[in-house]
Amino acid sequence: MKKISLIVGLLVAMPAAWAQGEDTYADFKAMMDRSFKTTGIASKHRIYQLDFQKACSSEKLPSKKEMARIEAEQMKTIRYPADGKYLGDWKEGEKIAVNGRGLTWTDKTPYNNGGGCYNCHQMSHHEISYGTIGPSLLEYGKLRGNGEEVVKYTWGKIYNAKAFNACSHMPRNGDAEILTEKQIKDLMAFLLDPASPVNKK
Ligand code: HEC
C-alpha cells in the first residue's frame, strides 16, 4: 500500500515540478542576485547571462539564421590594433598563454590576467600539459603562414571568438576586457612568429 501511494505521489508531483521549471530558474536567478555582490574588480555583471549566451545555453541551439545574426553582432565588437601592428613579443605571449590566473576580487588591476589558452589548446612543442576543448594550435603559424587574412582572422578569434561561432566555448578575451591589446599582440606573435616554440621544435 505504501509503495502505491508513493508512486501516485510521484505521478502527481513530477508534472507539477516540470511546470514550475521557469519559476525555479527565476528563483535561482534571484538567489544568485542576493548572494553575490561586486567586490574589487569582480563586478556583479559577470553572473548575468547576455542574451546570446542565454540562447546558446538553452536545450536547443539557436537556428542557423539566429547564429549568423549573433555572429554579425559580435563581429562589430572587434577592435583591431590602432597602430596596424598585430605581432608583439612571442616570449611574453607564451607567459600569457600558460597563465590561467586573474580576474579575482583580490586583483588590484583588471589588466594582469592570464589567457588560460592551455586550458583548451595544445600550442607549443615543449608543453606537455594542455586541455582539448579547443583544437590543437601546434605549428599554427607554420601551417597557415602570416598572410593578412590569417593575421586578421586570428586577431578576431582571440578578441571575440563568438564572431566566428556564436556558441563558441572560447572566452571573449578582448570584448570582455580579459586581455589588453598588448597582450593580444604578444599572443599573436606566440602563434605566428616563425621563431616561437609553437612553430619551431
Ligand atoms: C574554454 C576553452 C578555450 C580557451 C580558454 C581558449 N580557447 Fe581558443 N578555441 C576554443 C575552441 C572550442 C575553438 C574552436 C572554434 C570555436 O568553437 O570557437 C577555439 C579556436 C581558437 C582559434 C582558431 C583555431 C582555428 O583553427 O581556426 C585560435 C587561434 C584560438 N582558439 C586561440 C586561443 C588563444 C590564443 C587562447 C588564449 C588567450 C584561447 N584560444 C583560449 C576554446 C578555447
mmCIF file with all atom_site columns, C-alpha atoms in Angstrom, residues 5-114:
data_model
loop_
_atom_site.group_PDB
_atom_site.id
_atom_site.type_symbol
_atom_site.label_atom_id
_atom_site.label_alt_id
_atom_site.label_comp_id
_atom_site.label_asym_id
_atom_site.label_entity_id
_atom_site.label_seq_id
_atom_site.pdbx_PDB_ins_code
_atom_site.Cartn_x
_atom_site.Cartn_y
_atom_site.Cartn_z
_atom_site.occupancy
_atom_site.B_iso_or_equiv
_atom_site.pdbx_formal_charge
_atom_site.auth_seq_id
_atom_site.auth_comp_id
_atom_site.auth_asym_id
_atom_site.auth_atom_id
_atom_site.pdbx_PDB_model_num
ATOM 1   C CA . SER A 1 5   ? 0.838  5.818  -2.567  1.00 0.00 ? 5   SER A CA 1
ATOM 2   C CA . LEU A 1 6   ? 4.479  6.691  -3.177  1.00 0.00 ? 6   LEU A CA 1
ATOM 3   C CA . ILE A 1 7   ? 4.065  6.087  -6.903  1.00 0.00 ? 7   ILE A CA 1
ATOM 4   C CA . VAL A 1 8   ? 0.802  8.051  -7.010  1.00 0.00 ? 8   VAL A CA 1
ATOM 5   C CA . GLY A 1 9   ? 2.514  10.847 -5.104  1.00 0.00 ? 9   GLY A CA 1
ATOM 6   C CA . LEU A 1 10  ? 5.367  10.948 -7.589  1.00 0.00 ? 10  LEU A CA 1
ATOM 7   C CA . LEU A 1 11  ? 3.000  10.953 -10.562 1.00 0.00 ? 11  LEU A CA 1
ATOM 8   C CA . VAL A 1 12  ? 1.242  13.984 -9.148  1.00 0.00 ? 12  VAL A CA 1
ATOM 9   C CA . ALA A 1 13  ? 4.370  15.800 -8.012  1.00 0.00 ? 13  ALA A CA 1
ATOM 10  C CA . MET A 1 14  ? 6.552  15.370 -11.103 1.00 0.00 ? 14  MET A CA 1
ATOM 11  C CA . PRO A 1 15  ? 4.444  17.205 -13.711 1.00 0.00 ? 15  PRO A CA 1
ATOM 12  C CA . ALA A 1 16  ? 3.941  19.966 -11.150 1.00 0.00 ? 16  ALA A CA 1
ATOM 13  C CA . ALA A 1 17  ? 7.712  20.258 -10.764 1.00 0.00 ? 17  ALA A CA 1
ATOM 14  C CA . TRP A 1 18  ? 8.162  20.349 -14.538 1.00 0.00 ? 18  TRP A CA 1
ATOM 15  C CA . ALA A 1 19  ? 5.555  23.040 -14.876 1.00 0.00 ? 19  ALA A CA 1
ATOM 16  C CA . GLN A 1 20  ? 7.480  25.054 -12.324 1.00 0.00 ? 20  GLN A CA 1
ATOM 17  C CA . GLY A 1 21  ? 10.698 24.848 -14.386 1.00 0.00 ? 21  GLY A CA 1
ATOM 18  C CA . GLU A 1 22  ? 10.601 28.504 -15.372 1.00 0.00 ? 22  GLU A CA 1
ATOM 19  C CA . ASP A 1 23  ? 9.796  29.724 -11.847 1.00 0.00 ? 23  ASP A CA 1
ATOM 20  C CA . THR A 1 24  ? 12.611 27.639 -10.457 1.00 0.00 ? 24  THR A CA 1
ATOM 21  C CA . TYR A 1 25  ? 15.051 29.328 -12.835 1.00 0.00 ? 25  TYR A CA 1
ATOM 22  C CA . ALA A 1 26  ? 13.724 32.742 -11.851 1.00 0.00 ? 26  ALA A CA 1
ATOM 23  C CA . ASP A 1 27  ? 14.122 31.768 -8.163  1.00 0.00 ? 27  ASP A CA 1
ATOM 24  C CA . PHE A 1 28  ? 17.647 30.576 -8.856  1.00 0.00 ? 28  PHE A CA 1
ATOM 25  C CA . LYS A 1 29  ? 18.498 33.860 -10.547 1.00 0.00 ? 29  LYS A CA 1
ATOM 26  C CA . ALA A 1 30  ? 17.045 35.838 -7.653  1.00 0.00 ? 30  ALA A CA 1
ATOM 27  C CA . MET A 1 31  ? 19.076 33.751 -5.213  1.00 0.00 ? 31  MET A CA 1
ATOM 28  C CA . MET A 1 32  ? 22.285 34.390 -7.197  1.00 0.00 ? 32  MET A CA 1
ATOM 29  C CA . ASP A 1 33  ? 21.426 38.072 -7.250  1.00 0.00 ? 33  ASP A CA 1
ATOM 30  C CA . ARG A 1 34  ? 21.028 38.173 -3.460  1.00 0.00 ? 34  ARG A CA 1
ATOM 31  C CA . SER A 1 35  ? 24.160 36.095 -2.798  1.00 0.00 ? 35  SER A CA 1
ATOM 32  C CA . PHE A 1 36  ? 26.735 37.943 -4.883  1.00 0.00 ? 36  PHE A CA 1
ATOM 33  C CA . LYS A 1 37  ? 28.000 41.483 -4.615  1.00 0.00 ? 37  LYS A CA 1
ATOM 34  C CA . THR A 1 38  ? 30.606 43.400 -6.547  1.00 0.00 ? 38  THR A CA 1
ATOM 35  C CA . THR A 1 39  ? 33.959 43.101 -4.785  1.00 0.00 ? 39  THR A CA 1
ATOM 36  C CA . GLY A 1 40  ? 37.053 44.809 -6.180  1.00 0.00 ? 40  GLY A CA 1
ATOM 37  C CA . ILE A 1 41  ? 37.335 44.158 -9.894  1.00 0.00 ? 41  ILE A CA 1
ATOM 38  C CA . ALA A 1 42  ? 34.939 41.172 -9.711  1.00 0.00 ? 42  ALA A CA 1
ATOM 39  C CA . SER A 1 43  ? 31.813 43.062 -10.685 1.00 0.00 ? 43  SER A CA 1
ATOM 40  C CA . LYS A 1 44  ? 28.386 41.558 -10.437 1.00 0.00 ? 44  LYS A CA 1
ATOM 41  C CA . HIS A 1 45  ? 27.561 41.797 -14.132 1.00 0.00 ? 45  HIS A CA 1
ATOM 42  C CA . ARG A 1 46  ? 29.513 38.561 -14.543 1.00 0.00 ? 46  ARG A CA 1
ATOM 43  C CA . ILE A 1 47  ? 26.682 36.469 -13.094 1.00 0.00 ? 47  ILE A CA 1
ATOM 44  C CA . TYR A 1 48  ? 24.139 37.688 -15.638 1.00 0.00 ? 48  TYR A CA 1
ATOM 45  C CA . GLN A 1 49  ? 23.951 35.936 -19.000 1.00 0.00 ? 49  GLN A CA 1
ATOM 46  C CA . LEU A 1 50  ? 23.929 38.098 -22.107 1.00 0.00 ? 50  LEU A CA 1
ATOM 47  C CA . ASP A 1 51  ? 21.032 37.355 -24.474 1.00 0.00 ? 51  ASP A CA 1
ATOM 48  C CA . PHE A 1 52  ? 23.157 35.356 -26.894 1.00 0.00 ? 52  PHE A CA 1
ATOM 49  C CA . GLN A 1 53  ? 24.681 33.338 -24.034 1.00 0.00 ? 53  GLN A CA 1
ATOM 50  C CA . LYS A 1 54  ? 21.163 32.525 -22.863 1.00 0.00 ? 54  LYS A CA 1
ATOM 51  C CA . ALA A 1 55  ? 20.264 31.386 -26.382 1.00 0.00 ? 55  ALA A CA 1
ATOM 52  C CA . CYS A 1 56  ? 23.387 29.189 -26.545 1.00 0.00 ? 56  CYS A CA 1
ATOM 53  C CA . SER A 1 57  ? 22.658 27.652 -23.101 1.00 0.00 ? 57  SER A CA 1
ATOM 54  C CA . SER A 1 58  ? 19.101 26.614 -23.930 1.00 0.00 ? 58  SER A CA 1
ATOM 55  C CA . GLU A 1 59  ? 18.274 22.995 -24.725 1.00 0.00 ? 59  GLU A CA 1
ATOM 56  C CA . LYS A 1 60  ? 18.094 23.651 -28.464 1.00 0.00 ? 60  LYS A CA 1
ATOM 57  C CA . LEU A 1 61  ? 20.889 25.578 -30.164 1.00 0.00 ? 61  LEU A CA 1
ATOM 58  C CA . PRO A 1 62  ? 19.801 28.772 -31.967 1.00 0.00 ? 62  PRO A CA 1
ATOM 59  C CA . SER A 1 63  ? 18.816 28.330 -35.638 1.00 0.00 ? 63  SER A CA 1
ATOM 60  C CA . LYS A 1 64  ? 21.435 28.872 -38.361 1.00 0.00 ? 64  LYS A CA 1
ATOM 61  C CA . LYS A 1 65  ? 19.883 32.256 -39.142 1.00 0.00 ? 65  LYS A CA 1
ATOM 62  C CA . GLU A 1 66  ? 19.978 33.307 -35.485 1.00 0.00 ? 66  GLU A CA 1
ATOM 63  C CA . MET A 1 67  ? 23.611 32.137 -35.163 1.00 0.00 ? 67  MET A CA 1
ATOM 64  C CA . ALA A 1 68  ? 24.528 34.245 -38.210 1.00 0.00 ? 68  ALA A CA 1
ATOM 65  C CA . ARG A 1 69  ? 22.759 37.251 -36.649 1.00 0.00 ? 69  ARG A CA 1
ATOM 66  C CA . ILE A 1 70  ? 24.662 36.809 -33.348 1.00 0.00 ? 70  ILE A CA 1
ATOM 67  C CA . GLU A 1 71  ? 27.969 36.403 -35.205 1.00 0.00 ? 71  GLU A CA 1
ATOM 68  C CA . ALA A 1 72  ? 27.417 39.608 -37.213 1.00 0.00 ? 72  ALA A CA 1
ATOM 69  C CA . GLU A 1 73  ? 26.611 41.443 -33.978 1.00 0.00 ? 73  GLU A CA 1
ATOM 70  C CA . GLN A 1 74  ? 29.716 40.084 -32.213 1.00 0.00 ? 74  GLN A CA 1
ATOM 71  C CA . MET A 1 75  ? 31.887 40.908 -35.252 1.00 0.00 ? 75  MET A CA 1
ATOM 72  C CA . LYS A 1 76  ? 31.139 44.582 -34.637 1.00 0.00 ? 76  LYS A CA 1
ATOM 73  C CA . THR A 1 77  ? 32.802 44.388 -31.178 1.00 0.00 ? 77  THR A CA 1
ATOM 74  C CA . ILE A 1 78  ? 36.247 43.523 -32.596 1.00 0.00 ? 78  ILE A CA 1
ATOM 75  C CA . ARG A 1 79  ? 38.804 46.341 -32.301 1.00 0.00 ? 79  ARG A CA 1
ATOM 76  C CA . TYR A 1 80  ? 41.847 45.863 -34.498 1.00 0.00 ? 80  TYR A CA 1
ATOM 77  C CA . PRO A 1 81  ? 45.153 47.417 -33.299 1.00 0.00 ? 81  PRO A CA 1
ATOM 78  C CA . ALA A 1 82  ? 45.150 51.182 -33.830 1.00 0.00 ? 82  ALA A CA 1
ATOM 79  C CA . ASP A 1 83  ? 48.792 51.254 -34.999 1.00 0.00 ? 83  ASP A CA 1
ATOM 80  C CA . GLY A 1 84  ? 48.239 48.426 -37.512 1.00 0.00 ? 84  GLY A CA 1
ATOM 81  C CA . LYS A 1 85  ? 50.884 46.253 -35.785 1.00 0.00 ? 85  LYS A CA 1
ATOM 82  C CA . TYR A 1 86  ? 49.490 42.823 -34.954 1.00 0.00 ? 86  TYR A CA 1
ATOM 83  C CA . LEU A 1 87  ? 52.532 40.954 -33.688 1.00 0.00 ? 87  LEU A CA 1
ATOM 84  C CA . GLY A 1 88  ? 54.250 41.635 -30.350 1.00 0.00 ? 88  GLY A CA 1
ATOM 85  C CA . ASP A 1 89  ? 56.763 39.556 -28.419 1.00 0.00 ? 89  ASP A CA 1
ATOM 86  C CA . TRP A 1 90  ? 56.231 35.772 -28.500 1.00 0.00 ? 90  TRP A CA 1
ATOM 87  C CA . LYS A 1 91  ? 58.149 35.300 -25.213 1.00 0.00 ? 91  LYS A CA 1
ATOM 88  C CA . GLU A 1 92  ? 55.609 37.481 -23.412 1.00 0.00 ? 92  GLU A CA 1
ATOM 89  C CA . GLY A 1 93  ? 52.824 35.723 -25.326 1.00 0.00 ? 93  GLY A CA 1
ATOM 90  C CA . GLU A 1 94  ? 53.961 32.340 -24.055 1.00 0.00 ? 94  GLU A CA 1
ATOM 91  C CA . LYS A 1 95  ? 53.750 33.582 -20.458 1.00 0.00 ? 95  LYS A CA 1
ATOM 92  C CA . ILE A 1 96  ? 50.178 34.775 -21.046 1.00 0.00 ? 96  ILE A CA 1
ATOM 93  C CA . ALA A 1 97  ? 49.168 31.514 -22.736 1.00 0.00 ? 97  ALA A CA 1
ATOM 94  C CA . VAL A 1 98  ? 50.310 29.354 -19.783 1.00 0.00 ? 98  VAL A CA 1
ATOM 95  C CA . ASN A 1 99  ? 48.904 31.699 -17.160 1.00 0.00 ? 99  ASN A CA 1
ATOM 96  C CA . GLY A 1 100 ? 45.378 30.865 -16.088 1.00 0.00 ? 100 GLY A CA 1
ATOM 97  C CA . ARG A 1 101 ? 45.012 33.230 -13.193 1.00 0.00 ? 101 ARG A CA 1
ATOM 98  C CA . GLY A 1 102 ? 43.442 36.663 -12.833 1.00 0.00 ? 102 GLY A CA 1
ATOM 99  C CA . LEU A 1 103 ? 40.021 38.369 -12.690 1.00 0.00 ? 103 LEU A CA 1
ATOM 100 C CA . THR A 1 104 ? 39.676 37.696 -8.936  1.00 0.00 ? 104 THR A CA 1
ATOM 101 C CA . TRP A 1 105 ? 38.416 40.225 -6.408  1.00 0.00 ? 105 TRP A CA 1
ATOM 102 C CA . THR A 1 106 ? 41.862 40.443 -4.796  1.00 0.00 ? 106 THR A CA 1
ATOM 103 C CA . ASP A 1 107 ? 43.485 41.536 -8.070  1.00 0.00 ? 107 ASP A CA 1
ATOM 104 C CA . LYS A 1 108 ? 44.247 45.227 -7.908  1.00 0.00 ? 108 LYS A CA 1
ATOM 105 C CA . THR A 1 109 ? 44.052 45.809 -11.632 1.00 0.00 ? 109 THR A CA 1
ATOM 106 C CA . PRO A 1 110 ? 41.906 44.270 -14.323 1.00 0.00 ? 110 PRO A CA 1
ATOM 107 C CA . TYR A 1 111 ? 44.940 44.270 -16.640 1.00 0.00 ? 111 TYR A CA 1
ATOM 108 C CA . ASN A 1 112 ? 47.095 41.474 -15.275 1.00 0.00 ? 112 ASN A CA 1
ATOM 109 C CA . ASN A 1 113 ? 45.092 38.437 -16.343 1.00 0.00 ? 113 ASN A CA 1
ATOM 110 C CA . GLY A 1 114 ? 46.428 35.304 -17.957 1.00 0.00 ? 114 GLY A CA 1
#
